[in-house]
XYZ file of C-alpha atoms in Angstrom:
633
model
C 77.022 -17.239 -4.887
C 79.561 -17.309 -7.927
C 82.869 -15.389 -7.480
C 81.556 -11.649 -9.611
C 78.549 -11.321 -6.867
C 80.912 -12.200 -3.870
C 83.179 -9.121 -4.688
C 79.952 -6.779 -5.520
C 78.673 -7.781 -2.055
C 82.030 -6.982 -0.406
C 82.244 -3.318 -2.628
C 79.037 -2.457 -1.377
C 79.849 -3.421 2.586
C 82.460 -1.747 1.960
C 80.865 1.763 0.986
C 78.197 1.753 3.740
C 81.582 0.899 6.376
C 81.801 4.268 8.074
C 77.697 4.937 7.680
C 77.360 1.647 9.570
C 80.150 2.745 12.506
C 77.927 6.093 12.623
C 74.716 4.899 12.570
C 75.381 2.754 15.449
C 77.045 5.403 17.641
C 74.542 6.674 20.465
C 73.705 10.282 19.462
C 74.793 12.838 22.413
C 71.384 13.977 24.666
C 69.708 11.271 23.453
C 67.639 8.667 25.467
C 68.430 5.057 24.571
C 65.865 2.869 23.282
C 66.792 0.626 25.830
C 65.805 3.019 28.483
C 62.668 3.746 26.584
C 61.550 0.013 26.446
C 61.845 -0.321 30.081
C 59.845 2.442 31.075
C 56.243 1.233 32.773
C 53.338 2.963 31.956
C 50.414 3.817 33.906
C 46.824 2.384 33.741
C 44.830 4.077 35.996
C 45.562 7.776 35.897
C 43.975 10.580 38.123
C 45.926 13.235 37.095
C 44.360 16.671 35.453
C 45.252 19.295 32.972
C 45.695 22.918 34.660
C 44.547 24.578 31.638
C 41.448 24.433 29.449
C 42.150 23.147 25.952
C 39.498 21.691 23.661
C 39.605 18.440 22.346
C 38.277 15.952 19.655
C 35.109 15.648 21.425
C 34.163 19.044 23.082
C 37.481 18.114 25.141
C 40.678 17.690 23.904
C 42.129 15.222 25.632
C 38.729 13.247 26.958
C 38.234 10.317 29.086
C 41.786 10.717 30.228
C 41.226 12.956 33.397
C 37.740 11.256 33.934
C 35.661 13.931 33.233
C 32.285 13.511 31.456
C 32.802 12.690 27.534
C 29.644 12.783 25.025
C 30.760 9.610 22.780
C 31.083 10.917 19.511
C 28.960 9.341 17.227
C 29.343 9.832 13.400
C 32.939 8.479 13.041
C 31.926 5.407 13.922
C 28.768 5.826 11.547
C 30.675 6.719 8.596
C 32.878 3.931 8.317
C 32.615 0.380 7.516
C 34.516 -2.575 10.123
C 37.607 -3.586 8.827
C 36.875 -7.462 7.947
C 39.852 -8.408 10.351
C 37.697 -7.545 13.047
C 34.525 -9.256 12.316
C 34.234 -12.985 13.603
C 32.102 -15.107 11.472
C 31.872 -18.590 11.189
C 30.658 -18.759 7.500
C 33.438 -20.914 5.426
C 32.048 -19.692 2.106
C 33.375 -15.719 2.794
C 36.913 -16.966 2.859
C 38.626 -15.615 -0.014
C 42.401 -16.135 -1.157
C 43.958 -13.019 -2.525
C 46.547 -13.495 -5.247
C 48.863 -10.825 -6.137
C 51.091 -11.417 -9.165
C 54.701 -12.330 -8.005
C 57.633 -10.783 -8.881
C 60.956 -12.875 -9.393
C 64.219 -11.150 -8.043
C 67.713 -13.495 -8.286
C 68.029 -14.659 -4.062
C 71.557 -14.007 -4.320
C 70.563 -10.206 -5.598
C 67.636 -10.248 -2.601
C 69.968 -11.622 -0.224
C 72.825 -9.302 -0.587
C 70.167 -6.121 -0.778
C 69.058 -7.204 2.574
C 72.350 -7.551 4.069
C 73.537 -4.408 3.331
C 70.332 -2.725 4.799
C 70.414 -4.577 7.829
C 73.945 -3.931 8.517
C 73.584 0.346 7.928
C 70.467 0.205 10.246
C 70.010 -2.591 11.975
C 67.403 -5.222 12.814
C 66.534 -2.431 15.757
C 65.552 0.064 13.028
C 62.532 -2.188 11.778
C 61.691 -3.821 14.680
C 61.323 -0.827 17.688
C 60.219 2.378 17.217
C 61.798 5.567 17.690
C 59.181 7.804 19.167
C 59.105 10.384 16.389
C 56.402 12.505 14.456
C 56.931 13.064 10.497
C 59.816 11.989 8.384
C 61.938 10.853 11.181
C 59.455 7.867 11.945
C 61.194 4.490 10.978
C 59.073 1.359 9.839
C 58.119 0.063 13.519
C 56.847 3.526 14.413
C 53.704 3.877 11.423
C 50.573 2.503 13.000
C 48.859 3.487 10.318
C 48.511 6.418 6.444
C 45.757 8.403 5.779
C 45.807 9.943 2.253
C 49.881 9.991 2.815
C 50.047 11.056 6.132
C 51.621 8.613 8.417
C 50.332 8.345 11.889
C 52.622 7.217 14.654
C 52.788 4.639 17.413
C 52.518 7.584 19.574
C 49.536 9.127 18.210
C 47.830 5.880 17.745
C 48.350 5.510 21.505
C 47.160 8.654 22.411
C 43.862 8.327 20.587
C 43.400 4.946 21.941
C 43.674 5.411 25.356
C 41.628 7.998 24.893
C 38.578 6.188 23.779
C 39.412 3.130 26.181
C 38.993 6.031 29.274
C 35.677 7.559 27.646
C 33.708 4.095 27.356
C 35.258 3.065 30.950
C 33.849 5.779 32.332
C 30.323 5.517 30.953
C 30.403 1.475 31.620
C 31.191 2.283 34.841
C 28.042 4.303 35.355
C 26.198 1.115 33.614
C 25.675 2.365 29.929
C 28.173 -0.090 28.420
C 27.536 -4.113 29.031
C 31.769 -3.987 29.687
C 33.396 -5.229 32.690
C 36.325 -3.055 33.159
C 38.238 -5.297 35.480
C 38.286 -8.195 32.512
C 40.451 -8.960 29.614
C 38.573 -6.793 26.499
C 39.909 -9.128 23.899
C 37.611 -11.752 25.848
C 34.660 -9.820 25.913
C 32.472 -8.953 23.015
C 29.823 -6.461 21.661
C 28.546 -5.705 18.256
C 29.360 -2.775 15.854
C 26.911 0.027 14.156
C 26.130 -2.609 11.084
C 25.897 -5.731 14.262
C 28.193 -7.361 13.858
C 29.743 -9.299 16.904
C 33.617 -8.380 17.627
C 35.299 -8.092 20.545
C 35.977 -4.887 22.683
C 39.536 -4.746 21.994
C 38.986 -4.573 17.735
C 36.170 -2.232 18.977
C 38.141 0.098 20.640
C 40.607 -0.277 17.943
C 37.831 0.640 15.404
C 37.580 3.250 17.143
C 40.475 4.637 17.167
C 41.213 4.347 13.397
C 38.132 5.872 12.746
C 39.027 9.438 14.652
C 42.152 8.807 13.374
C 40.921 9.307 9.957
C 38.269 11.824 10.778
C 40.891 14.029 11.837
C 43.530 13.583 9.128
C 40.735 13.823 6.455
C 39.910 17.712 7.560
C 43.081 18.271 8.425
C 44.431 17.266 5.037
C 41.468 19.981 3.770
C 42.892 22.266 6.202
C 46.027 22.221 4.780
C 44.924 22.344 1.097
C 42.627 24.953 1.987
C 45.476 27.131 2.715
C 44.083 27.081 6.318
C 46.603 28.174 9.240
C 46.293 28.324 13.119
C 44.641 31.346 14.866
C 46.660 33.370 17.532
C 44.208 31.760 20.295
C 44.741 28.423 18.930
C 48.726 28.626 19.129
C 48.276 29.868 22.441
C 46.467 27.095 23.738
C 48.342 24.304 22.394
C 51.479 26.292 24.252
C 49.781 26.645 27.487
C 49.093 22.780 27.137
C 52.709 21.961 26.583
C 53.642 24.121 29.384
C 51.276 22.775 31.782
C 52.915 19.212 30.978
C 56.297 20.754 31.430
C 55.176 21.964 35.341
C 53.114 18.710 36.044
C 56.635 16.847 34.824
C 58.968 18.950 36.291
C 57.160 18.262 39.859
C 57.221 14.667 39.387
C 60.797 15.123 38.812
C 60.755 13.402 35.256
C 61.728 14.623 31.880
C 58.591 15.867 29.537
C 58.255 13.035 27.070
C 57.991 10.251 30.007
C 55.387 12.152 31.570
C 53.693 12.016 28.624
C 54.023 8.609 27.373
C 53.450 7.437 30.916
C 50.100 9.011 30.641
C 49.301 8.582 26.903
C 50.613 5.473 26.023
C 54.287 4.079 24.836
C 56.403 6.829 22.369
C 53.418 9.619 22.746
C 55.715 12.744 23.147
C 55.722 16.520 23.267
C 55.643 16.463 19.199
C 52.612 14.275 18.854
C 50.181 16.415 21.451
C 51.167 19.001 19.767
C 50.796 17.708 16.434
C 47.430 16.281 17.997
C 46.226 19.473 19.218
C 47.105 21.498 16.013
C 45.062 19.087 13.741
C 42.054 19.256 16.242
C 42.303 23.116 15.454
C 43.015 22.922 12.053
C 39.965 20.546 11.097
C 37.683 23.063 13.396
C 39.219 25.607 11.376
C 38.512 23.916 7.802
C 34.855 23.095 8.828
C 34.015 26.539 10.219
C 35.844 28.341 6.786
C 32.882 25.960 4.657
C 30.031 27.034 6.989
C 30.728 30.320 6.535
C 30.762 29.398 2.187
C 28.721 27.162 1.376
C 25.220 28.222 2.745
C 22.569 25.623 1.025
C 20.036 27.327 -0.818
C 16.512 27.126 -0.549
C 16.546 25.098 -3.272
C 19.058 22.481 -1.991
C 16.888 22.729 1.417
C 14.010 21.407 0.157
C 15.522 18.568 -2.054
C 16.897 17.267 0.935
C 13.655 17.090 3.202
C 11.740 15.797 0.627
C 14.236 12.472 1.297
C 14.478 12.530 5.012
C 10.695 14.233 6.141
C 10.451 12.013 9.073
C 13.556 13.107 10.936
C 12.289 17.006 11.107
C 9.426 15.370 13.311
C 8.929 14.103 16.502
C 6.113 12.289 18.593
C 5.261 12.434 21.801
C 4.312 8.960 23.539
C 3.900 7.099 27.151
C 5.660 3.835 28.060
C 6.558 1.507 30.758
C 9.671 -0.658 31.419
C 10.524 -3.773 32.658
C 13.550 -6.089 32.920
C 13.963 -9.188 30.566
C 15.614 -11.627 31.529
C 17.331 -14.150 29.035
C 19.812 -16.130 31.442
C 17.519 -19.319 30.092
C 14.467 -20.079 27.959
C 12.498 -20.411 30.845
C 13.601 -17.019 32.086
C 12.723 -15.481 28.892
C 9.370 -16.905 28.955
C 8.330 -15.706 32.186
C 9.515 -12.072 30.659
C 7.423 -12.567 27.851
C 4.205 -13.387 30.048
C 4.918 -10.037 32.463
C 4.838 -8.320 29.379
C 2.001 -9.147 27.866
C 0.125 -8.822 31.254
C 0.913 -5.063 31.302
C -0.107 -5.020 27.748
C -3.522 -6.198 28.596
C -3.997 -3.362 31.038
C -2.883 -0.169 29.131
C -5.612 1.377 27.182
C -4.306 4.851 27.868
C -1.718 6.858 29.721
C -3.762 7.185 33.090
C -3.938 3.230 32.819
C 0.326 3.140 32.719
C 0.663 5.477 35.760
C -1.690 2.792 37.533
C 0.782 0.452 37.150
C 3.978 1.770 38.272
C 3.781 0.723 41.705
C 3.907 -2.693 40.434
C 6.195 -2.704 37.509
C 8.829 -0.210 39.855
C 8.678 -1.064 43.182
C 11.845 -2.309 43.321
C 13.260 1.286 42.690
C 10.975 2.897 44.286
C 11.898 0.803 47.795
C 15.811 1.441 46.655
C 15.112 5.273 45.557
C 12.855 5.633 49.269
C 15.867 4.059 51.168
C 18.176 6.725 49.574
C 16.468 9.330 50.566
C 15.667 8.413 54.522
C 19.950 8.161 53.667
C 20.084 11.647 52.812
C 17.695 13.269 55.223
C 16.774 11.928 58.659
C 13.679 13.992 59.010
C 11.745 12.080 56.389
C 9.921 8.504 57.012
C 9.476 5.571 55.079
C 6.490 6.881 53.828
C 7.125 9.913 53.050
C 10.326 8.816 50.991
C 8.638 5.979 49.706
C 5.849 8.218 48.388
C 7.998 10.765 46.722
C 9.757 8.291 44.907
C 6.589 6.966 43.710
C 5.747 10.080 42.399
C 8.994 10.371 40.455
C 7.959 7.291 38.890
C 4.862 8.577 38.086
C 5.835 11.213 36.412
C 8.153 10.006 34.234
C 6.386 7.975 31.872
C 5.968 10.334 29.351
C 9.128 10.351 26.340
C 9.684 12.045 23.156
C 11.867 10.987 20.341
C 12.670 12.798 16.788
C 12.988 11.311 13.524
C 16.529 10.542 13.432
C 16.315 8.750 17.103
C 15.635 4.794 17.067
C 15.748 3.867 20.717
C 13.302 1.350 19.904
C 14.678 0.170 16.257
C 13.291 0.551 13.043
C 10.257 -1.538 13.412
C 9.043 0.478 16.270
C 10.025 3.875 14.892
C 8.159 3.343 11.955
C 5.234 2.920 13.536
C 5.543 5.505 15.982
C 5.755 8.107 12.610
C 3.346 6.240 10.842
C 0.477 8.745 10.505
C -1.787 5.946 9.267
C -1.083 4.029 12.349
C -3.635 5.207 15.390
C -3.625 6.584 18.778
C -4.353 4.334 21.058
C -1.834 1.176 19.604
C 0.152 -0.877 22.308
C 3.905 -2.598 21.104
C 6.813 -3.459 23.067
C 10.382 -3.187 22.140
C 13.209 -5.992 24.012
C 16.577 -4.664 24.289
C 18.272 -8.198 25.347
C 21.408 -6.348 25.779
C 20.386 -3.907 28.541
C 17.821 -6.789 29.714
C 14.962 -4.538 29.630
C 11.887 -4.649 27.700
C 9.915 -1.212 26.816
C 5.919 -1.534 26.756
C 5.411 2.092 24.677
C 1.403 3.702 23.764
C 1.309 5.744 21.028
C -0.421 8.807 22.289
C -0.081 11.541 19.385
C 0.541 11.612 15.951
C 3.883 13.108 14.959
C 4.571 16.237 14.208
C 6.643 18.576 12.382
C 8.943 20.988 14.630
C 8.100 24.287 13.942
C 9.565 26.231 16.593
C 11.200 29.336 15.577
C 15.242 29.782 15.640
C 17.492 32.086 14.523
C 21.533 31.601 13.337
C 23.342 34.457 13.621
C 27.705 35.297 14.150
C 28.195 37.865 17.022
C 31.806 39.703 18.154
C 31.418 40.243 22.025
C 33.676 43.221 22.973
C 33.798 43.504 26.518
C 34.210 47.242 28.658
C 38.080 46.713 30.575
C 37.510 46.750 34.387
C 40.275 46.266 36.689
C 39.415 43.092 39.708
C 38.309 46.194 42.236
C 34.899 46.826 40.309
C 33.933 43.505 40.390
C 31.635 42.479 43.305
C 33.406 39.281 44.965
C 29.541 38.240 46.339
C 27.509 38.840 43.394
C 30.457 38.499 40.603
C 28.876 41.477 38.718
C 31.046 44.274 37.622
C 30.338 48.026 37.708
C 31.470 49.181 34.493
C 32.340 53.378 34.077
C 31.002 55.709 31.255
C 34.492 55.953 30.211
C 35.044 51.609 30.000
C 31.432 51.411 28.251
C 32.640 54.071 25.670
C 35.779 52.540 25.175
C 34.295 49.423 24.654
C 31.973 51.024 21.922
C 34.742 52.311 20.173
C 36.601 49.612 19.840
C 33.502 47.582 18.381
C 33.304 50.557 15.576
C 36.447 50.280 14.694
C 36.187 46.173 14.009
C 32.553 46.442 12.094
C 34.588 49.494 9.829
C 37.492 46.709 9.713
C 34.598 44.250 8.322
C 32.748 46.629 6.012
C 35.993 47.951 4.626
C 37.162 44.492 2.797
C 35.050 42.045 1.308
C 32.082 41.817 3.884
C 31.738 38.256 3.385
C 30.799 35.695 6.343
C 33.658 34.204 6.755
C 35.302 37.489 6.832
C 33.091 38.440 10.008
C 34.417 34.795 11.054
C 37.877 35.746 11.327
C 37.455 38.481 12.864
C 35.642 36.805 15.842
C 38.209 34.596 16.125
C 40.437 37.231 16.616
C 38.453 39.803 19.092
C 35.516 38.221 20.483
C 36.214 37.999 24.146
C 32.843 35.325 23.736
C 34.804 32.206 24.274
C 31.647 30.027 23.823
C 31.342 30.611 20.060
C 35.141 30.314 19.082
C 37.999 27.986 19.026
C 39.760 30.012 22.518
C 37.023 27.840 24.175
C 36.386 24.380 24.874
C 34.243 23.459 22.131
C 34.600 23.178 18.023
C 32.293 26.399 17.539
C 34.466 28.837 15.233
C 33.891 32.317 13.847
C 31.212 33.483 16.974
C 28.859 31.419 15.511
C 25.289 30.984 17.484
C 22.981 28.185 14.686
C 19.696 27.095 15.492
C 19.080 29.491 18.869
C 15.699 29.178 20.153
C 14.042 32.272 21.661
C 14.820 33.164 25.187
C 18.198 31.444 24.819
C 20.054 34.725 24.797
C 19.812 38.510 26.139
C 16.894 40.071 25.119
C 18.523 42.781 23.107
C 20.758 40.263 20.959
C 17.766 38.297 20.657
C 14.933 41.318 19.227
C 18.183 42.423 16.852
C 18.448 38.848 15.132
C 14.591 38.562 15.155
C 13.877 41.424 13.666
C 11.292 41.099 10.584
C 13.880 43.094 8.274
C 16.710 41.157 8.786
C 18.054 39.894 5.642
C 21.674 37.789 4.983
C 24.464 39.861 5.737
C 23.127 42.624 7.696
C 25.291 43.809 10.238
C 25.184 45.934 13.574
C 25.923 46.513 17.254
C 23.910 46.025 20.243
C 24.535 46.856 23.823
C 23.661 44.510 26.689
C 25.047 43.805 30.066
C 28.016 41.580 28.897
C 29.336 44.517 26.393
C 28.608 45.459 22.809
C 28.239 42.508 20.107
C 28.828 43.204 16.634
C 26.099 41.159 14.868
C 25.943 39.408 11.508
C 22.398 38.259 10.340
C 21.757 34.743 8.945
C 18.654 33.533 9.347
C 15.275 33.185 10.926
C 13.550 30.318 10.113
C 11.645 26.908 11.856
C 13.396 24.643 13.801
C 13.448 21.781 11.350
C 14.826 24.502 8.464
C 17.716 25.028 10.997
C 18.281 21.415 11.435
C 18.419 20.728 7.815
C 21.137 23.378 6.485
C 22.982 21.139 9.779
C 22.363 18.222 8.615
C 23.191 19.096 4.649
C 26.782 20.209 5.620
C 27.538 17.385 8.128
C 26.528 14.811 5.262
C 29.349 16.824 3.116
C 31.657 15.840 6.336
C 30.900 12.391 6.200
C 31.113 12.326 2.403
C 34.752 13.781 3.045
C 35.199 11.193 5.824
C 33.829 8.518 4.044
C 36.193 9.267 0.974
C 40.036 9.166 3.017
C 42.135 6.270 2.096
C 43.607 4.416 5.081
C 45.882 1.758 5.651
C 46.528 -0.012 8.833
C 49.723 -1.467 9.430
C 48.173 -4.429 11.754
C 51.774 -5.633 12.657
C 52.682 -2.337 14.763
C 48.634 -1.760 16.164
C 48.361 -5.531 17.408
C 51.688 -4.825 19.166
C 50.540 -1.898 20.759
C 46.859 -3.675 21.749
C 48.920 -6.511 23.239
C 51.311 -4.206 25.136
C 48.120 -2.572 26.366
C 46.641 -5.645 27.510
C 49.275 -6.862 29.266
C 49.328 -3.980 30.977
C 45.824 -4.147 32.307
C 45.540 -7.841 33.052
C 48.985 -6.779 35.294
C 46.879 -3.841 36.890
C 44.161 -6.118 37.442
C 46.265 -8.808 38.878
C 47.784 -6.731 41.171
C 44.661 -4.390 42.502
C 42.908 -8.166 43.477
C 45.959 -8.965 44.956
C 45.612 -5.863 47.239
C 42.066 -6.617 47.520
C 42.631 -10.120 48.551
C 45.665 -9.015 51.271
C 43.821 -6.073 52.584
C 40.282 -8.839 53.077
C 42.495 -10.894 54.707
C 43.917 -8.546 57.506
C-alpha cells in the first residue's frame, strides 16, 4: 500500500473506534453466544403441548410430540429437487457457470474488509444470533423467499419437524428408513425418482414447506389479510404453555424451546411460525370464499382430467418379492406367475389365500390366542383366515397410482375387459400385487352438498350437563337466547354486503363449531362444510342444504340438538362436481407455490444438517451403549 491509502485506512479505523469498543461490549440481560453454543439439544423428545393449536399439517407442531401426522403431499409435488441433491454419475450434465468478474483495487478490498471485520467481528458472520426479522446477521439466514428471510431457527423448527413425522411412520414400517442409522448414508428416491439420500430428502422437505408457507403468507400480507381474535389467542396460549412447561423444568423460555426445536428456535420464531400458519389459512379461505369457478371453468377442466372423477373397483392378491439376488428374484417371478395361472375370477383369489397368507394368518392366529385365552388355535386361526378372505377386494380413484401408470391405465381403460390378470412389483416394499380387473370404471356420482354454517350454541352452566351421558338439558330461556343471538348475526350479515366471505368472517368470529374454523385444529376457515355426503350431518342441517330451491347465497337458521346454525347455501351437486371446484383452486395454490422465488444459503443449512447429525449418531452411540451395558448385566 502507497503512503495516501495508509492514512485513509487509519481515518476510517479511526471513525468506527468507539462503534468497535461498543459493539463488542456484552449487552446487559443478554445471553452470551458462548453460553448459547454450549447448550445440548435433545433428540428424542416425549414431551407434549397442553393446549390444542393447529399446525402446518392438521397439527401445528407435528411429529414432534409423536402423535399421528398425515404426510403432506403437494409441497413436495409442486417443486422440482434442487440439483445439489441429486447424485448422478453422468459426466456430460456437469456444467461450469461463469459470471462476469468485477475488478476492485486489493488494497481498496482489503482495507473495506478490515474495517468491517473490526466494527463486527469475524463472530458476526460466522455464528448466529438467534433472531427473527431485521436483527438476523449473515450466519442466521438459512434461506429468502420472495424477500423474506427465514432463520436458522425456523429452518430448524420445520426440519425437525418433518424428521419426527417420517420417523414415526418408518417406525410403523411405511418408510424403507432405519431410524437408528446415519440418514446421510441411507438413500431413497424423490417424486420425479431420482435417488438422494434421506438427509437432502428431509432437507427438501423442509425448503419446500418453507416456501409453501411464505408464498401464502406473502399473499396474506398483500391481501391486506390480518389475524382473527381466535387465532391470536391460540398462538398466546401456545407461548404460555411453553412458558409453564419451562418454568417447571427450571429453564428460561428460549432454551426450552431450542432444546426441543432445534439450535436458535425461540419464542419469536413459534410465534412467527404459528402466525404464518394462520395467515396462509386465512389467505386461502378469503379466495374460496371469491373465486367460485363457474360452470364454465368446471367443465374445461374435466374435459382434461376425466379419469380422476372415476374410480374402479377390482380384486387382488399379494405376495412378497424378494430381490436380495437374481436367483431370489426369479423364484418371485415363478410364485407369481403360478397364482396368475389360477385366477380366472374373484372366487378363484379367495381360494388361494390360505396359501399365499399363511404366514399372517399363523402370526395374526397367535395374536389373538395372546389376547384372549378362551379361544383355540383353531378358532383363531380360522378367524384370521377369514380376515384374509375378506379383504381382497380394493378400490382406487383416478388420481391414485398405487400400482403406477402402466397399471392404472389399464385399470381405467374402458376398452380393456373384465376378466384381465397383471401384476404390479413394488421392489421397494418387496411385495408384488397380482390385481383382476373386475368392473369397468365409473364415474362418482354420489350426491354432496357445500355449504358455510355459524353454530350458536344455548349457554348452560356444568350442573345441566349429565356427567354419564355428556348431554346437556338446555332451558326455554338458554334455547331462546341462543335464537336471538343467531338473529342478530344473520341481520349483521344481511345488513352489509352479503357476500360469502362476509358470512366467512363472521364464522370465524361466533361459530362456537370449532371443526369448520381456524379456533380448531385443522385449516378449515369461515364454517365451511365442501363436498358433505348425505347422512354426514344432523338431519335438519342436512334437508335445509338439500333442499331443491336452494340457490347461491341463500341464507337461514335451523335448530338441531347442538344449537341454531345460521346457514349459507352453495351448492348441491355430484361428487366428482365437488371434487373438481377442489381441485381447480388447489391447482391455483400450486401455481402460487410453484411461482415463489427461493434461495438457499447451503453454507448455514449444511451446518445445521451436520450439527443435527452429529447429534443423532451421539444419541445412537450412546442408547447401544446402554443397550450393550444393560445385555451384559
Amino acid at each position: 500500500m502507497d503512503e495516501k491509502e495508509n492514512k485513509l485506512n487509519e481515518e476510517l479505523a479511526a471513525e468506527n473506534k468507539n462503534e468497535t469498543a461498543e459493539a463488542q461490549q456484552p449487552q446487559e440481560n443478554e445471553t452470551s453466544l458462548e453460553e448459547k453454543d454450549g447448550v445440548k439439544y435433545e433428540t428424542n423428545d416425549n414431551w407434549k403441548f397442553d393446549a390444542e393449536a393447529p399446525t402446518l399439517n392438521n397439527d401445528m407442531f407435528e411429529g414432534i410430540d409423536e402423535s399421528a401426522y398425515d404426510i403432506q403431499k403437494n409441497s413436495a409435488q409442486n417443486n422440482k429437487v434442487p440439483e445439489k441433491y441429486v447424485y448422478s454419475n453422468d459426466s456430460d450434465n456437469i456444467v461450469i457457470k461463469r459470471e462476469p468478474l468485477t475488478f476492485i483495487p486489493l488494497a481498496v478490498f482489503v482495507a473495506v474488509v478490515i474495517i468491517v471485520l473490526s466494527v463486527l467481528g469475524v463472530r458476526y458472520y460466522t455464528v448466529p444470533n438467534g433472531k427473527e426479522g431485521n436483527l438476523m446477521n449473515p450466519a442466521s439466514v438459512a434461506a429468502v423467499v420472495d424477500g423474506n428471510k427465514v432463520s436458522l431457527g425456523m429452518y430448524n423448527l420445520y426440519f425437525s419437524s418433518v424428521v419426527s413425522q417420517y420417523e414415526q411412520y418408518a417406525n410403523y414400517g411405511y418408510y424403507d428408513l432405519d431410524t437408528t442409522e446415519d440418514y446421510s448414508k441411507q438413500y431413497t428416491t424423490d417424486e420425479d425418482g431420482n435417488k438422494i439420500t434421506w438427509l437432502d430428502y428431509f432437507e427438501q422437505e423442509t425448503m419446500n414447506q418453507i416456501k409453501l408457507y411464505n408464498a401464502f403468507y406473502n399473499k396474506a400480507v398483500d391481501s391486506g389479510i390480518t389475524l382473527t381474535e381466535a387465532q391470536q389467542q391460540s398462538i398466546n396460549e401456545q407461548i404460555d404453555s411453553f412458558k409453564t412447561t419451562a418454568s417447571d423444568e427450571g429453564v428460561s423460555l428460549d432454551d426450552y424451546i431450542s432444546d426441543v426445536f432445534g439450535d436458535y428456535c425461540t419464542e419469536e420464531t413459534v410465534e412467527l411460525y404459528m402466525e404464518q400458519f394462520y395467515m396462509s389459512v386465512n389467505y386461502k379461505g378469503k379466495y374460496a370464499a371469491e373465486n367460485r369457478p363457474d360452470d364454465k371453468e368446471i367443465d374445461a377442466y374435466y374435459e382434461e382430467h376425466q379419469n380422476d372423477y372415476y374410480q374402479i373397483n377390482f380384486s387382488y392378491l399379494a405376495t412378497t418379492y424378494d430381490t436380495t439376488s437374481e436367483e431370489t428374484k426369479a423364484e418371485s417371478e415363478k410364485l407369481i406367475q403360478n397364482y396368475m395361472s389360477k385366477i380366472t375370477d374373484r372366487q378363484s383369489i379367495i381360494d388361494l389365500v390360505p396359501t399365499a397368507y399363511a404366514d399372517y394368518i399363523e402370526q395374526d392366529a397367535q395374536s389373538y390366542m395372546e389376547s384372549d385365552s378362551s379361544i383355540t388355535e383353531e378358532e383363531a386361526k380360522e378367524q384370521a383366515l377369514a380376515t384374509y378372505e375378506a379383504n381382497v377386494d380394493g378400490t382406487i380413484y383416478g388420481t391414485d397410482k398405487p400400482f403406477g401408470d402402466d397399471i392404472n391405465d389399464w385399470l381405467f381403460d374402458e376398452n380393456e375387459p373384465t376378466g384381465q390378470v397383471k401384476y404390479y412389483i413394488n421392489e421397494e416394499t418387496g411385495y408384488a400385487y397380482i390385481i383382476l380387473k373386475t368392473e369397468q370404471p365409473t364415474r362418482i356420482e354420489d350426491e354432496t352438498y357445500s355449504v358455510r354454517h355459524i353454530l350458536i350454541m344455548p349457554e348452560a352452566d356444568e350442573s345441566q350437563t349429565d356427567s354419564t351421558t355428556g348431554e346437556t338439558e338446555y332451558t326455554d330461556e338458554q334455547w331462546a337466547a341462543a335464537e336471538e343471538k343467531a338473529q342478530s348475526i344473520l341481520d349483521e350479515f344481511n345488513s352489509g354486503d352479503k357476500t360469502e366471505y362476509s358470512f366467512a368472517l363472521l364464522a370465524e368470529a361466533n361459530s362456537e363449531d370449532t371443526a369448520s374454523t381456524t379456533a380448531g385444529s385443522s385449516d378449515a376457515f369461515g364454517g365451511l362444510y365442501e363436498g358433505v355426503g348425505l347422512g354426514e350431518m344432523v338431519t335438519e342441517f342436512e334437508e335445509w342444504a338439500t333442499d331443491d330451491s336452494r340457490k347461491y347465497g341463500d341464507t337461514g337458521i335451523v335448530k338441531s340438538d347442538y344449537g341454531y346454525h345460521i346457514m349459507f347455501f352453495i351448492d348441491d351437486c355430484p361428487s366428482y362436481e365437488s371434487q373438481i371446484i377442489t381441485d381447480i383452486r388447489n391447482a391455483k395454490f400450486d401455481e402460487i407455490a410453484e411461482n415463489a422465488d427461493i434461495e438457499i444459503h447451503d453454507s448455514v443449512v449444511d451446518k445445521a444438517n451436520e450439527k443435527f447429525l452429529n447429534e443423532k449418531r451421539a444419541g445412537n452411540s450412546s442408547d447401544t451403549s446402554s443397550s450393550d451395558t444393560a445385555s451384559a448385566n
